XYZ file of C-alpha atoms in Angstrom:
262
model
C -14.287 -13.880 7.709
C -14.554 -16.389 10.543
C -11.475 -19.072 10.414
C -13.302 -21.998 9.893
C -13.870 -22.741 6.235
C -17.202 -24.049 4.889
C -17.748 -25.492 1.424
C -21.508 -24.791 1.682
C -21.076 -20.870 1.825
C -19.518 -19.964 -1.401
C -21.787 -17.264 -2.678
C -24.087 -17.387 -5.921
C -22.017 -19.270 -8.558
C -22.187 -18.792 -12.066
C -20.051 -18.211 -15.233
C -18.627 -14.981 -15.882
C -21.051 -13.343 -18.401
C -19.612 -13.090 -21.723
C -16.107 -13.856 -20.449
C -14.998 -10.289 -21.368
C -13.466 -7.424 -19.000
C -11.728 -4.256 -19.753
C -9.025 -4.848 -17.363
C -10.228 -1.732 -15.304
C -12.889 -1.503 -12.579
C -16.224 0.296 -13.292
C -16.146 4.002 -12.303
C -15.700 4.680 -8.676
C -14.438 1.138 -7.650
C -10.987 -0.643 -7.308
C -10.206 -4.038 -8.676
C -7.924 -5.996 -6.578
C -6.291 -9.592 -7.405
C -4.035 -12.060 -5.840
C -4.715 -14.181 -2.720
C -3.222 -11.878 -0.073
C -4.821 -8.775 -1.586
C -8.224 -10.152 -1.978
C -8.246 -12.070 1.417
C -7.125 -8.986 3.256
C -9.672 -6.810 1.652
C -12.344 -9.374 2.294
C -11.461 -9.131 6.029
C -11.399 -5.506 6.254
C -14.535 -4.233 7.448
C -13.909 -0.773 6.133
C -14.031 -2.223 2.614
C -17.279 -2.066 0.644
C -17.347 -5.235 -1.640
C -19.132 -5.175 -5.011
C -18.172 -8.455 -6.722
C -15.734 -11.533 -6.615
C -14.674 -13.403 -9.723
C -12.997 -16.576 -8.749
C -11.841 -19.903 -9.734
C -12.961 -22.645 -7.336
C -9.349 -23.313 -6.547
C -9.085 -19.604 -5.544
C -12.152 -19.732 -3.402
C -10.703 -22.821 -1.750
C -7.388 -20.895 -1.022
C -9.154 -18.185 1.036
C -8.740 -18.321 4.766
C -12.328 -18.423 6.046
C -15.787 -18.402 4.373
C -17.627 -15.938 2.550
C -21.218 -14.635 3.515
C -23.929 -16.888 1.845
C -25.148 -13.946 -0.044
C -21.771 -12.646 -1.177
C -21.576 -11.974 -5.043
C -19.393 -14.501 -6.455
C -19.276 -15.506 -10.056
C -16.969 -18.591 -10.857
C -14.769 -18.042 -13.942
C -11.644 -19.891 -15.372
C -8.131 -18.715 -15.291
C -8.389 -17.264 -18.796
C -11.691 -15.131 -18.108
C -9.873 -13.736 -15.138
C -6.964 -12.561 -16.995
C -9.265 -10.282 -18.966
C -10.284 -8.390 -15.694
C -6.802 -7.509 -14.576
C -3.614 -5.683 -15.844
C -1.700 -7.692 -18.577
C 0.133 -10.862 -17.181
C -0.957 -10.077 -13.694
C -0.658 -12.981 -11.119
C -4.407 -13.117 -10.027
C -4.177 -16.531 -8.464
C -7.794 -17.243 -9.255
C -9.198 -14.313 -7.376
C -10.363 -10.919 -8.630
C -12.340 -8.517 -6.372
C -14.109 -5.378 -7.254
C -14.677 -3.018 -4.220
C -15.110 0.580 -3.329
C -11.908 2.596 -2.437
C -11.011 3.031 1.090
C -12.068 6.073 2.825
C -9.935 9.111 3.075
C -7.566 9.119 6.057
C -6.286 12.558 7.492
C -2.817 13.278 8.833
C -4.128 14.235 12.450
C -5.584 10.742 12.664
C -2.336 8.964 12.296
C 0.126 10.961 14.247
C 0.096 9.060 17.529
C 3.610 10.421 18.597
C 4.936 6.905 19.242
C 8.438 6.559 18.844
C 7.947 2.948 17.420
C 5.418 4.117 14.932
C 7.310 6.118 12.316
C 5.627 8.072 9.362
C 6.825 7.311 5.882
C 6.603 10.439 3.521
C 6.945 9.737 -0.250
C 7.851 12.798 -2.421
C 6.714 12.072 -6.034
C 7.179 8.213 -5.835
C 4.811 7.353 -8.629
C 5.415 3.588 -9.433
C 2.677 1.554 -7.858
C 4.972 -1.314 -7.539
C 7.301 0.651 -5.135
C 4.267 2.235 -3.191
C 3.011 -1.254 -2.623
C 6.224 -2.492 -1.689
C 6.756 0.418 0.852
C 3.259 -0.393 2.235
C 4.152 -3.842 2.763
C 7.409 -2.816 4.656
C 5.399 -0.307 6.727
C 3.348 -3.024 7.801
C 6.161 -5.249 8.633
C 7.801 -2.627 10.764
C 4.812 -1.034 12.515
C 4.741 2.206 10.594
C 1.774 4.544 11.499
C 1.057 5.619 7.921
C 2.560 6.399 4.479
C 1.869 10.068 3.259
C 1.915 11.024 -0.295
C 1.058 14.169 -2.345
C -2.330 13.505 -3.936
C -1.217 14.866 -7.594
C 2.229 12.967 -7.403
C 1.270 9.437 -6.424
C -0.526 6.457 -8.028
C -4.194 5.882 -7.192
C -5.311 2.997 -5.151
C -5.232 -0.145 -7.496
C -4.798 -3.596 -8.013
C -0.938 -3.183 -8.837
C -0.545 -1.377 -5.539
C -2.666 -3.979 -3.772
C -0.742 -7.017 -5.236
C 2.745 -5.370 -4.453
C 1.482 -4.630 -0.975
C 0.649 -8.229 -0.319
C -2.425 -7.144 2.098
C -0.840 -4.061 3.704
C -3.076 -1.812 1.576
C -5.665 -2.821 4.163
C -3.518 -2.547 7.104
C -1.294 0.651 6.846
C -3.220 3.886 6.653
C -2.532 5.802 3.317
C -2.808 9.744 3.889
C -3.063 11.733 0.643
C -2.441 15.462 1.166
C -2.536 18.435 -1.126
C 0.632 20.360 0.264
C 3.463 17.881 1.346
C 5.601 20.850 2.733
C 2.739 21.769 4.909
C 2.104 18.167 5.963
C 5.711 18.086 7.117
C 5.324 21.396 9.131
C 2.396 19.703 11.024
C 4.334 16.818 11.601
C 7.133 19.026 13.277
C 4.513 20.678 15.268
C 3.212 17.396 16.526
C 6.849 16.559 17.487
C 8.356 14.312 14.624
C 11.820 14.531 13.862
C 11.856 14.684 9.868
C 14.575 12.864 8.375
C 15.306 13.103 4.693
C 17.087 10.192 2.990
C 19.573 11.382 0.450
C 22.960 9.690 -0.842
C 24.512 13.288 -0.710
C 24.074 13.553 3.025
C 27.051 13.458 5.279
C 25.674 11.589 8.349
C 24.290 7.995 8.194
C 20.893 7.318 9.301
C 21.790 5.499 12.433
C 23.605 8.863 13.399
C 20.666 10.989 12.660
C 17.966 8.879 14.422
C 16.555 10.528 17.477
C 14.891 8.672 20.357
C 11.390 10.193 19.701
C 8.937 10.015 16.810
C 10.353 10.165 13.354
C 9.160 11.097 10.002
C 11.063 9.374 7.101
C 11.162 11.310 3.978
C 12.036 9.569 0.568
C 12.045 11.045 -3.006
C 11.522 9.460 -6.360
C 14.403 7.438 -7.751
C 16.678 9.632 -9.907
C 15.255 12.945 -8.917
C 15.244 12.320 -5.152
C 13.304 14.774 -2.932
C 12.409 18.215 -4.224
C 14.381 21.173 -2.844
C 11.434 22.613 -1.076
C 10.618 19.182 0.677
C 14.415 18.517 1.596
C 14.280 21.948 3.063
C 11.386 20.897 5.504
C 13.373 18.230 6.795
C 15.343 18.607 10.309
C 18.088 16.327 9.089
C 19.396 14.611 6.077
C 20.949 11.141 6.182
C 22.122 8.441 3.915
C 22.383 4.637 4.148
C 25.924 3.332 4.350
C 25.981 1.437 1.251
C 29.293 0.714 -0.737
C 30.404 2.234 -4.049
C 29.855 -0.766 -5.716
C 26.194 0.422 -6.326
C 25.392 4.054 -6.715
C 21.876 3.848 -5.069
C 18.908 1.550 -3.794
C 15.606 1.204 -5.185
C 13.388 3.490 -3.193
C 11.379 0.402 -1.818
C 14.376 -1.097 -0.582
C 15.773 2.028 0.847
C 12.210 2.374 2.716
C 12.489 -1.134 4.147
C 15.998 -0.589 5.451
C 15.220 2.763 7.141
C 12.118 1.130 8.659
C 14.184 -1.661 10.035
C 16.774 0.881 11.424
C 14.000 2.842 13.229
C 12.332 -0.388 14.594
C 16.018 -1.725 15.787
C 17.446 1.680 17.261
C 18.691 1.495 20.673
């Protein structure tokens, strides 16, 4: 969307028919909500948009104008609440769109030391995945990589937690995570698994070249086979006052360490 706003170009206005929604998008579509997630999706040329439900205040909050023929239905806050997850902070904007096209591993491995890969082993909480996407965008990660069967689908919860990063950071879904790690090694990436039982700290384990950071689910951690596919194991130097960090916090700290290594 262009930078200049225009009150005249707001799409076709109308009340939401019936004022009812299931909270889920129709088959084959994703429903996003919240200003940052919706605005980023509207600006993403790779997105195919189906429909925008919005309050007038929500439309006014957007950075830029909508095309004159964009399908918009104006609704009140209560109507929009029926279109999203329970108690979701939609901020007056709900967008239904097609899922993003698949991204493949060989498309994101640029071999740049400043663009780490983030591999998530059975991290299934959409809030955590969204937060990790946000950190990945902030620290210049090349992509996040998950196993298709053990990761949340693209959704409004992920999009809201990612605060726009869902549209920026490639999300690679693979069938076999161990094989994907082998491909990363073949491409020159040093694979570091983050675990509390490691002897070395992340700072001690970080090489100068390209890095793949591997994080497991909270509690269970990395699976044994995934840990065995790492070149090194490392821990974050936290105190004994706390047993462990949330996986999204750990990812943010690890990405910062990669970005600031000397």
